[in-house]
C-alpha cells in the first residue's frame, strides 16, 4: 500500500488515526494485546502472520507510541510489547469493531467469541453515542465541522 | 497487501470486521459518506486518491454490503454511493477513531475538525463502555471468551 504521509497532519482526527493504524493487521495485533498477549511469538501464533510482516507492524506500532518494548516480566531474555496509554485508548475502537462484526458478519445463532465484564460475566453493552445533555445520537444527529468553523453554541 | 481470506470465517468478530474494512482508505471513504458525500468525484476530490484505487475500494465496499449504488438523487446520469444499514453501523467506530485521534494526535490547542450534535452544536460525549448493570468498564474489566467457552453467569 502507498504510504499516505499527508494524513499525518490532516485537520481530521479520523485521518490522523488511520495514518497510524490503517491496516487490518495493526488492529488485530492490538486486539490480541488486550487479550493479554505480549511476545512476538504469541502474536505470531495467534495471527499466523509472516514473521517479517509482523516484525514491521510491531515496529511501526512502537514508533507510533502504541506499544512500548519492555524486558520480559519473568526475568527471561525476551522482550515484551506492552500497550501504552495511547494504545489502551484503542479499546473502545476494538469494541466498536467487535460489535459491528457481531451484528453483520454472523448468522443468527452462529457461535462467536464474546467480550464480557469480568465481574458478572455478562456481555458488555453496545457502545452508545450521546450528546452532552444525554440524548442518544445517530449519524443524522451529528455534523462534522471544519477546524476553521465555529459550531452553533460551541465554545468561544 | 496479501488478502487474508482466512479471517472472513474467524470466530472473532473483530477479525471478520477487519476483513471488510482493514485498510485506511475504506474507513476514510465511509467517514466522508457520513459527511454527506455520495459521488465518485466527491470522494476523489476529498481524499486525493488515484481513481483506480478509489474505484477498487468502492467496489469492495459495495461487495461487502457497506455501500449500495443508486441512481443520482437529482435525476442526472450519475450514480451515488449510499451507506446501507450495515455501513451506517460503522458510525460509532468512526467516532471512536475520531476521539482517539483527538486525544493523541493533536497538540494542546491545535485546531481540528469536530463532531457536534446538530441540535445544540456541542461536541458529542466520549464513547463509554458499560456493563449490563451500568458500570463504566476499562480494558482490565473485560475478558474475551472463545466461542466454545461458557461465560460465568452468561446465557445458557
PDB file of C-alpha atoms in Angstrom:
ATOM      1  CA  UNK A   1       0.000   0.000   0.000  1.00  0.00           C
ATOM      2  CA  UNK A   2       1.234   3.508  -0.743  1.00  0.00           C
ATOM      3  CA  UNK A   3       2.245   5.393   2.392  1.00  0.00           C
ATOM      4  CA  UNK A   4      -0.122   8.321   2.837  1.00  0.00           C
ATOM      5  CA  UNK A   5       2.067  10.745   4.741  1.00  0.00           C
ATOM      6  CA  UNK A   6      -0.303  13.602   4.018  1.00  0.00           C
ATOM      7  CA  UNK A   7      -2.848  12.338   6.551  1.00  0.00           C
ATOM      8  CA  UNK A   8      -0.430  12.677   9.460  1.00  0.00           C
ATOM      9  CA  UNK A   9      -1.157  16.410   9.565  1.00  0.00           C
ATOM     10  CA  UNK A  10      -4.756  16.357   8.367  1.00  0.00           C
ATOM     11  CA  UNK A  11      -7.173  18.506  10.311  1.00  0.00           C
ATOM     12  CA  UNK A  12      -9.433  15.490  10.715  1.00  0.00           C
ATOM     13  CA  UNK A  13      -8.693  13.264  13.723  1.00  0.00           C
ATOM     14  CA  UNK A  14     -10.069  10.225  11.892  1.00  0.00           C
ATOM     15  CA  UNK A  15      -7.479  10.695   9.170  1.00  0.00           C
ATOM     16  CA  UNK A  16      -4.604  11.035  11.623  1.00  0.00           C
ATOM     17  CA  UNK A  17      -5.720   7.926  13.451  1.00  0.00           C
ATOM     18  CA  UNK A  18      -5.916   5.907  10.279  1.00  0.00           C
ATOM     19  CA  UNK A  19      -2.425   7.046   9.401  1.00  0.00           C
ATOM     20  CA  UNK A  20      -1.246   5.112  12.461  1.00  0.00           C
ATOM     21  CA  UNK A  21      -3.481   2.055  12.339  1.00  0.00           C
ATOM     22  CA  UNK A  22      -4.872   1.955   8.831  1.00  0.00           C
ATOM     23  CA  UNK A  23      -4.268  -1.676   8.086  1.00  0.00           C
ATOM     24  CA  UNK A  24      -6.006  -4.734   9.358  1.00  0.00           C
ATOM     25  CA  UNK A  25      -3.019  -6.342  10.998  1.00  0.00           C
ATOM     26  CA  UNK A  26      -2.333  -3.437  13.333  1.00  0.00           C
ATOM     27  CA  UNK A  27      -5.764  -3.549  14.944  1.00  0.00           C
ATOM     28  CA  UNK A  28      -5.682  -7.328  15.234  1.00  0.00           C
ATOM     29  CA  UNK A  29      -2.313  -7.124  16.990  1.00  0.00           C
ATOM     30  CA  UNK A  30      -3.804  -4.542  19.361  1.00  0.00           C
ATOM     31  CA  UNK A  31      -6.830  -6.805  19.886  1.00  0.00           C
ATOM     32  CA  UNK A  32      -4.504  -9.621  20.906  1.00  0.00           C
ATOM     33  CA  UNK A  33      -2.629  -7.321  23.265  1.00  0.00           C
ATOM     34  CA  UNK A  34      -5.886  -6.547  25.068  1.00  0.00           C
ATOM     35  CA  UNK A  35      -6.326 -10.313  25.432  1.00  0.00           C
ATOM     36  CA  UNK A  36      -3.001 -10.447  27.263  1.00  0.00           C
ATOM     37  CA  UNK A  37      -0.541 -11.383  24.523  1.00  0.00           C
ATOM     38  CA  UNK A  38       2.844  -9.715  24.906  1.00  0.00           C
ATOM     39  CA  UNK A  39       5.531 -11.575  22.989  1.00  0.00           C
ATOM     40  CA  UNK A  40       6.448 -11.747  19.334  1.00  0.00           C
ATOM     41  CA  UNK A  41       5.907 -15.496  19.236  1.00  0.00           C
ATOM     42  CA  UNK A  42       2.483 -15.180  20.879  1.00  0.00           C
ATOM     43  CA  UNK A  43       1.304 -12.662  18.289  1.00  0.00           C
ATOM     44  CA  UNK A  44       2.828 -14.768  15.538  1.00  0.00           C
ATOM     45  CA  UNK A  45       0.995 -17.916  16.627  1.00  0.00           C
ATOM     46  CA  UNK A  46      -2.279 -16.098  17.159  1.00  0.00           C
ATOM     47  CA  UNK A  47      -2.331 -14.315  13.820  1.00  0.00           C
ATOM     48  CA  UNK A  48      -0.399 -16.705  11.605  1.00  0.00           C
ATOM     49  CA  UNK A  49       1.441 -13.752  10.075  1.00  0.00           C
ATOM     50  CA  UNK A  50       4.745 -13.983   8.274  1.00  0.00           C
ATOM     51  CA  UNK A  51       7.451 -13.026  10.744  1.00  0.00           C
ATOM     52  CA  UNK A  52       8.806 -10.191   8.633  1.00  0.00           C
ATOM     53  CA  UNK A  53       5.362  -8.613   8.284  1.00  0.00           C
ATOM     54  CA  UNK A  54       4.635  -8.953  11.994  1.00  0.00           C
ATOM     55  CA  UNK A  55       8.033  -7.502  12.791  1.00  0.00           C
ATOM     56  CA  UNK A  56       7.380  -4.472  10.580  1.00  0.00           C
ATOM     57  CA  UNK A  57       3.917  -3.908  12.045  1.00  0.00           C
ATOM     58  CA  UNK A  58       5.159  -4.136  15.626  1.00  0.00           C
ATOM     59  CA  UNK A  59       7.988  -1.737  14.852  1.00  0.00           C
ATOM     60  CA  UNK A  60       5.507   0.750  13.383  1.00  0.00           C
ATOM     61  CA  UNK A  61       3.228   0.374  16.403  1.00  0.00           C
ATOM     62  CA  UNK A  62       6.161   1.131  18.704  1.00  0.00           C
ATOM     63  CA  UNK A  63       7.149   4.124  16.569  1.00  0.00           C
ATOM     64  CA  UNK A  64       3.598   5.439  16.798  1.00  0.00           C
ATOM     65  CA  UNK A  65       3.703   5.117  20.585  1.00  0.00           C
ATOM     66  CA  UNK A  66       1.001   2.442  20.721  1.00  0.00           C
ATOM     67  CA  UNK A  67       3.273  -0.238  22.172  1.00  0.00           C
ATOM     68  CA  UNK A  68       6.395   0.082  24.291  1.00  0.00           C
ATOM     69  CA  UNK A  69       9.086  -2.590  24.372  1.00  0.00           C
ATOM     70  CA  UNK A  70       9.979  -3.730  27.892  1.00  0.00           C
ATOM     71  CA  UNK A  71      12.071  -6.553  29.379  1.00  0.00           C
ATOM     72  CA  UNK A  72      10.072  -9.747  29.947  1.00  0.00           C
ATOM     73  CA  UNK A  73       8.103  -9.856  33.187  1.00  0.00           C
ATOM     74  CA  UNK A  74       9.536 -13.301  34.061  1.00  0.00           C
ATOM     75  CA  UNK A  75      13.180 -12.160  34.013  1.00  0.00           C
ATOM     76  CA  UNK A  76      13.966 -14.100  30.838  1.00  0.00           C
ATOM     77  CA  UNK A  77      15.819 -12.613  27.893  1.00  0.00           C
ATOM     78  CA  UNK A  78      12.605 -11.993  25.963  1.00  0.00           C
ATOM     79  CA  UNK A  79      11.171  -8.570  25.311  1.00  0.00           C
ATOM     80  CA  UNK A  80       7.509  -7.848  25.635  1.00  0.00           C
ATOM     81  CA  UNK A  81       5.194  -5.451  23.860  1.00  0.00           C
ATOM     82  CA  UNK A  82       3.027  -3.502  26.274  1.00  0.00           C
ATOM     83  CA  UNK A  83       0.219  -1.186  25.264  1.00  0.00           C
ATOM     84  CA  UNK A  84       0.928   2.411  26.223  1.00  0.00           C
ATOM     85  CA  UNK A  85      -1.785   4.763  27.428  1.00  0.00           C
ATOM     86  CA  UNK A  86      -2.269   5.725  23.793  1.00  0.00           C
ATOM     87  CA  UNK A  87      -2.552   2.064  22.824  1.00  0.00           C
ATOM     88  CA  UNK A  88      -5.023   1.409  25.612  1.00  0.00           C
ATOM     89  CA  UNK A  89      -7.084   4.263  24.219  1.00  0.00           C
ATOM     90  CA  UNK A  90      -7.925   1.971  21.301  1.00  0.00           C
ATOM     91  CA  UNK A  91     -10.118  -0.256  23.450  1.00  0.00           C
ATOM     92  CA  UNK A  92     -13.446   1.391  22.561  1.00  0.00           C
ATOM     93  CA  UNK A  93     -12.459   1.135  18.921  1.00  0.00           C
ATOM     94  CA  UNK A  94     -11.738  -2.588  19.191  1.00  0.00           C
ATOM     95  CA  UNK A  95     -15.094  -2.996  20.912  1.00  0.00           C
ATOM     96  CA  UNK A  96     -16.764  -0.995  18.150  1.00  0.00           C
ATOM     97  CA  UNK A  97     -15.234  -3.316  15.545  1.00  0.00           C
ATOM     98  CA  UNK A  98     -16.341  -6.318  17.570  1.00  0.00           C
ATOM     99  CA  UNK A  99     -19.923  -5.154  17.914  1.00  0.00           C
ATOM    100  CA  UNK A 100     -20.190  -4.260  14.239  1.00  0.00           C
ATOM    101  CA  UNK A 101     -18.805  -7.691  13.385  1.00  0.00           C
ATOM    102  CA  UNK A 102     -21.265  -9.392  15.721  1.00  0.00           C
ATOM    103  CA  UNK A 103     -24.166  -7.528  14.153  1.00  0.00           C
ATOM    104  CA  UNK A 104     -23.347  -8.007  10.479  1.00  0.00           C
ATOM    105  CA  UNK A 105     -20.886 -10.861   9.949  1.00  0.00           C
ATOM    106  CA  UNK A 106     -22.515 -13.780  11.745  1.00  0.00           C
ATOM    107  CA  UNK A 107     -25.619 -15.775  11.003  1.00  0.00           C
ATOM    108  CA  UNK A 108     -28.275 -15.923  13.704  1.00  0.00           C
ATOM    109  CA  UNK A 109     -27.142 -18.499  16.223  1.00  0.00           C
ATOM    110  CA  UNK A 110     -23.620 -18.762  14.780  1.00  0.00           C
ATOM    111  CA  UNK A 111     -21.102 -19.028  17.590  1.00  0.00           C
ATOM    112  CA  UNK A 112     -18.542 -16.271  18.056  1.00  0.00           C
ATOM    113  CA  UNK A 113     -16.139 -15.095  20.697  1.00  0.00           C
ATOM    114  CA  UNK A 114     -17.656 -12.641  23.133  1.00  0.00           C
ATOM    115  CA  UNK A 115     -16.482  -9.805  25.342  1.00  0.00           C
ATOM    116  CA  UNK A 116     -17.857  -9.955  28.863  1.00  0.00           C
ATOM    117  CA  UNK A 117     -17.244  -7.984  32.013  1.00  0.00           C
ATOM    118  CA  UNK A 118     -15.080  -9.934  34.456  1.00  0.00           C
ATOM    119  CA  UNK A 119     -17.248  -9.218  37.466  1.00  0.00           C
ATOM    120  CA  UNK A 120     -20.516 -10.659  36.240  1.00  0.00           C
ATOM    121  CA  UNK A 121     -19.575 -12.442  33.024  1.00  0.00           C
ATOM    122  CA  UNK A 122     -22.269 -10.629  31.065  1.00  0.00           C
ATOM    123  CA  UNK A 123     -21.788  -9.218  27.571  1.00  0.00           C
ATOM    124  CA  UNK A 124     -20.847  -5.557  27.624  1.00  0.00           C
ATOM    125  CA  UNK A 125     -23.421  -3.055  26.420  1.00  0.00           C
ATOM    126  CA  UNK A 126     -23.449  -1.741  22.858  1.00  0.00           C
ATOM    127  CA  UNK A 127     -21.434   1.469  22.515  1.00  0.00           C
ATOM    128  CA  UNK A 128     -23.711   4.476  22.528  1.00  0.00           C
ATOM    129  CA  UNK A 129     -23.239   7.968  21.181  1.00  0.00           C
ATOM    130  CA  UNK A 130     -24.732  10.651  23.341  1.00  0.00           C
ATOM    131  CA  UNK A 131     -24.942  14.416  23.321  1.00  0.00           C
ATOM    132  CA  UNK A 132     -23.635  16.498  26.229  1.00  0.00           C
ATOM    133  CA  UNK A 133     -27.166  16.519  27.656  1.00  0.00           C
ATOM    134  CA  UNK A 134     -27.542  12.777  27.284  1.00  0.00           C
ATOM    135  CA  UNK A 135     -29.624  12.355  24.115  1.00  0.00           C
ATOM    136  CA  UNK A 136     -28.875   9.216  22.098  1.00  0.00           C
ATOM    137  CA  UNK A 137     -27.371  10.283  18.751  1.00  0.00           C
ATOM    138  CA  UNK A 138     -27.415   8.641  15.324  1.00  0.00           C
ATOM    139  CA  UNK A 139     -25.424   9.704  12.258  1.00  0.00           C
ATOM    140  CA  UNK A 140     -28.110  12.207  11.189  1.00  0.00           C
ATOM    141  CA  UNK A 141     -27.961  13.924  14.558  1.00  0.00           C
ATOM    142  CA  UNK A 142     -24.286  14.738  14.151  1.00  0.00           C
ATOM    143  CA  UNK A 143     -22.386  17.160  11.997  1.00  0.00           C
ATOM    144  CA  UNK A 144     -18.664  17.429  11.318  1.00  0.00           C
ATOM    145  CA  UNK A 145     -17.434  20.987  11.362  1.00  0.00           C
ATOM    146  CA  UNK A 146     -14.106  22.103   9.953  1.00  0.00           C
ATOM    147  CA  UNK A 147     -11.302  23.327  12.184  1.00  0.00           C
ATOM    148  CA  UNK A 148     -11.912  26.871  10.955  1.00  0.00           C
ATOM    149  CA  UNK A 149     -15.659  26.784  11.552  1.00  0.00           C
ATOM    150  CA  UNK A 150     -17.365  27.885  14.745  1.00  0.00           C
ATOM    151  CA  UNK A 151     -20.113  25.447  15.872  1.00  0.00           C
ATOM    152  CA  UNK A 152     -23.541  26.790  16.906  1.00  0.00           C
ATOM    153  CA  UNK A 153     -23.413  27.151  20.640  1.00  0.00           C
ATOM    154  CA  UNK A 154     -19.848  25.856  20.651  1.00  0.00           C
ATOM    155  CA  UNK A 155     -17.060  27.118  22.849  1.00  0.00           C
ATOM    156  CA  UNK A 156     -15.899  30.645  22.016  1.00  0.00           C
TER     157      UNK A 156
ATOM    158  CA  UNK B   1      -1.203  -6.376   0.958  1.00  0.00           C
ATOM    159  CA  UNK B   2      -1.846 -10.092   0.944  1.00  0.00           C
ATOM    160  CA  UNK B   3      -5.563 -10.929   1.022  1.00  0.00           C
ATOM    161  CA  UNK B   4      -6.330 -12.631   4.309  1.00  0.00           C
ATOM    162  CA  UNK B   5      -9.324 -14.715   3.339  1.00  0.00           C
ATOM    163  CA  UNK B   6      -8.970 -16.790   6.481  1.00  0.00           C
ATOM    164  CA  UNK B   7     -10.367 -14.008   8.677  1.00  0.00           C
ATOM    165  CA  UNK B   8     -13.714 -13.978   6.877  1.00  0.00           C
ATOM    166  CA  UNK B   9     -14.772 -17.043   8.881  1.00  0.00           C
ATOM    167  CA  UNK B  10     -12.829 -16.351  12.076  1.00  0.00           C
ATOM    168  CA  UNK B  11     -14.747 -16.862  15.296  1.00  0.00           C
ATOM    169  CA  UNK B  12     -13.703 -13.357  16.354  1.00  0.00           C
ATOM    170  CA  UNK B  13     -15.997 -10.531  15.219  1.00  0.00           C
ATOM    171  CA  UNK B  14     -13.088  -8.085  15.213  1.00  0.00           C
ATOM    172  CA  UNK B  15     -11.279 -10.233  12.682  1.00  0.00           C
ATOM    173  CA  UNK B  16     -14.302 -10.525  10.403  1.00  0.00           C
ATOM    174  CA  UNK B  17     -14.825  -6.779  10.539  1.00  0.00           C
ATOM    175  CA  UNK B  18     -11.238  -6.067   9.651  1.00  0.00           C
ATOM    176  CA  UNK B  19     -11.548  -8.416   6.721  1.00  0.00           C
ATOM    177  CA  UNK B  20     -14.064  -5.975   5.271  1.00  0.00           C
ATOM    178  CA  UNK B  21     -12.554  -2.634   6.243  1.00  0.00           C
ATOM    179  CA  UNK B  22      -8.950  -3.380   7.102  1.00  0.00           C
ATOM    180  CA  UNK B  23      -7.314  -0.602   5.180  1.00  0.00           C
ATOM    181  CA  UNK B  24      -7.194   3.076   5.861  1.00  0.00           C
ATOM    182  CA  UNK B  25      -8.902   4.202   2.699  1.00  0.00           C
ATOM    183  CA  UNK B  26     -12.081   2.272   3.344  1.00  0.00           C
ATOM    184  CA  UNK B  27     -12.777   3.940   6.674  1.00  0.00           C
ATOM    185  CA  UNK B  28     -11.940   7.381   5.295  1.00  0.00           C
ATOM    186  CA  UNK B  29     -14.391   6.817   2.429  1.00  0.00           C
ATOM    187  CA  UNK B  30     -17.024   5.810   4.989  1.00  0.00           C
ATOM    188  CA  UNK B  31     -16.165   8.900   7.062  1.00  0.00           C
ATOM    189  CA  UNK B  32     -16.798  11.073   4.015  1.00  0.00           C
ATOM    190  CA  UNK B  33     -20.099   9.309   3.352  1.00  0.00           C
ATOM    191  CA  UNK B  34     -21.260  10.239   6.848  1.00  0.00           C
ATOM    192  CA  UNK B  35     -20.394  13.830   5.959  1.00  0.00           C
ATOM    193  CA  UNK B  36     -22.805  13.604   3.022  1.00  0.00           C
ATOM    194  CA  UNK B  37     -20.528  12.737   0.113  1.00  0.00           C
ATOM    195  CA  UNK B  38     -22.125  10.387  -2.409  1.00  0.00           C
ATOM    196  CA  UNK B  39     -20.404  10.564  -5.770  1.00  0.00           C
ATOM    197  CA  UNK B  40     -17.164   9.151  -7.088  1.00  0.00           C
ATOM    198  CA  UNK B  41     -15.839  12.605  -7.923  1.00  0.00           C
ATOM    199  CA  UNK B  42     -16.688  13.916  -4.459  1.00  0.00           C
ATOM    200  CA  UNK B  43     -14.768  11.126  -2.748  1.00  0.00           C
ATOM    201  CA  UNK B  44     -11.932  11.559  -5.210  1.00  0.00           C
ATOM    202  CA  UNK B  45     -11.598  15.289  -4.513  1.00  0.00           C
ATOM    203  CA  UNK B  46     -11.908  14.827  -0.764  1.00  0.00           C
ATOM    204  CA  UNK B  47      -9.321  12.070  -0.453  1.00  0.00           C
ATOM    205  CA  UNK B  48      -6.993  12.832  -3.353  1.00  0.00           C
ATOM    206  CA  UNK B  49      -6.855   9.129  -4.168  1.00  0.00           C
ATOM    207  CA  UNK B  50      -5.837   7.704  -7.511  1.00  0.00           C
ATOM    208  CA  UNK B  51      -9.041   6.942  -9.403  1.00  0.00           C
ATOM    209  CA  UNK B  52      -8.207   3.276  -9.905  1.00  0.00           C
ATOM    210  CA  UNK B  53      -7.582   2.770  -6.192  1.00  0.00           C
ATOM    211  CA  UNK B  54     -10.769   4.607  -5.222  1.00  0.00           C
ATOM    212  CA  UNK B  55     -12.694   2.597  -7.774  1.00  0.00           C
ATOM    213  CA  UNK B  56     -11.384  -0.676  -6.331  1.00  0.00           C
ATOM    214  CA  UNK B  57     -12.149   0.363  -2.755  1.00  0.00           C
ATOM    215  CA  UNK B  58     -15.684   1.465  -3.603  1.00  0.00           C
ATOM    216  CA  UNK B  59     -16.311  -1.769  -5.474  1.00  0.00           C
ATOM    217  CA  UNK B  60     -15.124  -3.758  -2.443  1.00  0.00           C
ATOM    218  CA  UNK B  61     -17.302  -1.685  -0.124  1.00  0.00           C
ATOM    219  CA  UNK B  62     -20.319  -2.405  -2.323  1.00  0.00           C
ATOM    220  CA  UNK B  63     -19.448  -6.116  -2.431  1.00  0.00           C
ATOM    221  CA  UNK B  64     -19.251  -6.136   1.361  1.00  0.00           C
ATOM    222  CA  UNK B  65     -22.700  -4.548   1.585  1.00  0.00           C
ATOM    223  CA  UNK B  66     -21.434  -1.332   3.157  1.00  0.00           C
ATOM    224  CA  UNK B  67     -22.498   0.895   0.254  1.00  0.00           C
ATOM    225  CA  UNK B  68     -25.249   0.436  -2.304  1.00  0.00           C
ATOM    226  CA  UNK B  69     -25.143   2.035  -5.740  1.00  0.00           C
ATOM    227  CA  UNK B  70     -28.270   4.033  -6.584  1.00  0.00           C
ATOM    228  CA  UNK B  71     -29.285   6.450  -9.368  1.00  0.00           C
ATOM    229  CA  UNK B  72     -28.425  10.066  -8.596  1.00  0.00           C
ATOM    230  CA  UNK B  73     -30.960  11.911  -6.453  1.00  0.00           C
ATOM    231  CA  UNK B  74     -31.059  14.845  -8.906  1.00  0.00           C
ATOM    232  CA  UNK B  75     -32.166  12.745 -11.881  1.00  0.00           C
ATOM    233  CA  UNK B  76     -28.814  13.088 -13.641  1.00  0.00           C
ATOM    234  CA  UNK B  77     -26.940  10.162 -15.165  1.00  0.00           C
ATOM    235  CA  UNK B  78     -24.611   9.890 -12.160  1.00  0.00           C
ATOM    236  CA  UNK B  79     -24.709   7.064  -9.698  1.00  0.00           C
ATOM    237  CA  UNK B  80     -24.405   7.617  -5.991  1.00  0.00           C
ATOM    238  CA  UNK B  81     -22.949   5.544  -3.189  1.00  0.00           C
ATOM    239  CA  UNK B  82     -25.281   5.315  -0.214  1.00  0.00           C
ATOM    240  CA  UNK B  83     -24.404   3.741   3.090  1.00  0.00           C
ATOM    241  CA  UNK B  84     -26.516   0.672   3.814  1.00  0.00           C
ATOM    242  CA  UNK B  85     -27.736  -0.189   7.308  1.00  0.00           C
ATOM    243  CA  UNK B  86     -24.528  -2.194   7.691  1.00  0.00           C
ATOM    244  CA  UNK B  87     -22.490   0.796   6.545  1.00  0.00           C
ATOM    245  CA  UNK B  88     -24.329   3.100   8.907  1.00  0.00           C
ATOM    246  CA  UNK B  89     -23.431   0.678  11.695  1.00  0.00           C
ATOM    247  CA  UNK B  90     -19.843   1.937  11.350  1.00  0.00           C
ATOM    248  CA  UNK B  91     -20.696   5.320  12.818  1.00  0.00           C
ATOM    249  CA  UNK B  92     -19.618   4.543  16.407  1.00  0.00           C
ATOM    250  CA  UNK B  93     -16.370   3.197  15.013  1.00  0.00           C
ATOM    251  CA  UNK B  94     -15.681   6.370  13.054  1.00  0.00           C
ATOM    252  CA  UNK B  95     -16.403   8.336  16.196  1.00  0.00           C
ATOM    253  CA  UNK B  96     -14.062   6.081  18.154  1.00  0.00           C
ATOM    254  CA  UNK B  97     -11.307   6.751  15.631  1.00  0.00           C
ATOM    255  CA  UNK B  98     -12.032  10.461  15.810  1.00  0.00           C
ATOM    256  CA  UNK B  99     -11.910  10.612  19.587  1.00  0.00           C
ATOM    257  CA  UNK B 100      -8.691   8.605  19.747  1.00  0.00           C
ATOM    258  CA  UNK B 101      -7.196  10.926  17.146  1.00  0.00           C
ATOM    259  CA  UNK B 102      -8.312  13.993  19.081  1.00  0.00           C
ATOM    260  CA  UNK B 103      -6.757  12.640  22.266  1.00  0.00           C
ATOM    261  CA  UNK B 104      -3.397  11.524  20.918  1.00  0.00           C
ATOM    262  CA  UNK B 105      -2.593  13.147  17.574  1.00  0.00           C
ATOM    263  CA  UNK B 106      -3.032  16.845  18.250  1.00  0.00           C
ATOM    264  CA  UNK B 107      -1.075  19.271  20.346  1.00  0.00           C
ATOM    265  CA  UNK B 108      -2.956  21.136  23.058  1.00  0.00           C
ATOM    266  CA  UNK B 109      -4.782  23.985  21.352  1.00  0.00           C
ATOM    267  CA  UNK B 110      -4.123  22.657  17.848  1.00  0.00           C
ATOM    268  CA  UNK B 111      -7.222  23.148  15.713  1.00  0.00           C
ATOM    269  CA  UNK B 112      -9.032  20.107  14.366  1.00  0.00           C
ATOM    270  CA  UNK B 113     -12.379  19.288  12.855  1.00  0.00           C
ATOM    271  CA  UNK B 114     -15.022  18.433  15.397  1.00  0.00           C
ATOM    272  CA  UNK B 115     -18.190  16.349  15.546  1.00  0.00           C
ATOM    273  CA  UNK B 116     -21.096  18.139  17.170  1.00  0.00           C
ATOM    274  CA  UNK B 117     -24.748  17.322  17.631  1.00  0.00           C
ATOM    275  CA  UNK B 118     -26.924  19.268  15.216  1.00  0.00           C
ATOM    276  CA  UNK B 119     -29.441  20.334  17.810  1.00  0.00           C
ATOM    277  CA  UNK B 120     -27.149  22.171  20.186  1.00  0.00           C
ATOM    278  CA  UNK B 121     -23.830  22.334  18.334  1.00  0.00           C
ATOM    279  CA  UNK B 122     -21.965  20.822  21.266  1.00  0.00           C
ATOM    280  CA  UNK B 123     -19.233  18.194  20.934  1.00  0.00           C
ATOM    281  CA  UNK B 124     -20.584  14.689  21.372  1.00  0.00           C
ATOM    282  CA  UNK B 125     -19.629  12.805  24.512  1.00  0.00           C
ATOM    283  CA  UNK B 126     -16.710  10.378  24.616  1.00  0.00           C
ATOM    284  CA  UNK B 127     -17.796   6.819  23.852  1.00  0.00           C
ATOM    285  CA  UNK B 128     -18.198   4.827  27.029  1.00  0.00           C
ATOM    286  CA  UNK B 129     -18.089   1.114  27.683  1.00  0.00           C
ATOM    287  CA  UNK B 130     -20.561  -0.055  30.262  1.00  0.00           C
ATOM    288  CA  UNK B 131     -21.599  -3.343  31.788  1.00  0.00           C
ATOM    289  CA  UNK B 132     -25.218  -4.536  31.629  1.00  0.00           C
ATOM    290  CA  UNK B 133     -25.767  -3.003  35.076  1.00  0.00           C
ATOM    291  CA  UNK B 134     -24.213   0.300  34.039  1.00  0.00           C
ATOM    292  CA  UNK B 135     -20.693   0.152  35.484  1.00  0.00           C
ATOM    293  CA  UNK B 136     -18.048   2.005  33.452  1.00  0.00           C
ATOM    294  CA  UNK B 137     -15.588  -0.562  32.056  1.00  0.00           C
ATOM    295  CA  UNK B 138     -11.915  -0.321  31.129  1.00  0.00           C
ATOM    296  CA  UNK B 139      -9.817  -2.923  29.339  1.00  0.00           C
ATOM    297  CA  UNK B 140      -8.982  -4.730  32.607  1.00  0.00           C
ATOM    298  CA  UNK B 141     -12.646  -5.109  33.457  1.00  0.00           C
ATOM    299  CA  UNK B 142     -13.338  -7.065  30.282  1.00  0.00           C
ATOM    300  CA  UNK B 143     -12.486 -10.545  29.134  1.00  0.00           C
ATOM    301  CA  UNK B 144     -12.763 -12.109  25.696  1.00  0.00           C
ATOM    302  CA  UNK B 145     -14.130 -15.631  25.823  1.00  0.00           C
ATOM    303  CA  UNK B 146     -13.898 -18.106  22.982  1.00  0.00           C
ATOM    304  CA  UNK B 147     -16.961 -19.221  21.057  1.00  0.00           C
ATOM    305  CA  UNK B 148     -16.734 -22.625  22.742  1.00  0.00           C
ATOM    306  CA  UNK B 149     -16.441 -21.213  26.269  1.00  0.00           C
ATOM    307  CA  UNK B 150     -19.374 -20.573  28.557  1.00  0.00           C
ATOM    308  CA  UNK B 151     -19.098 -17.230  30.406  1.00  0.00           C
ATOM    309  CA  UNK B 152     -19.692 -17.062  34.176  1.00  0.00           C
ATOM    310  CA  UNK B 153     -23.291 -16.074  34.606  1.00  0.00           C
ATOM    311  CA  UNK B 154     -23.733 -15.954  30.843  1.00  0.00           C
ATOM    312  CA  UNK B 155     -26.761 -17.101  28.927  1.00  0.00           C
ATOM    313  CA  UNK B 156     -27.320 -20.873  28.955  1.00  0.00           C
TER     314      UNK B 156
END
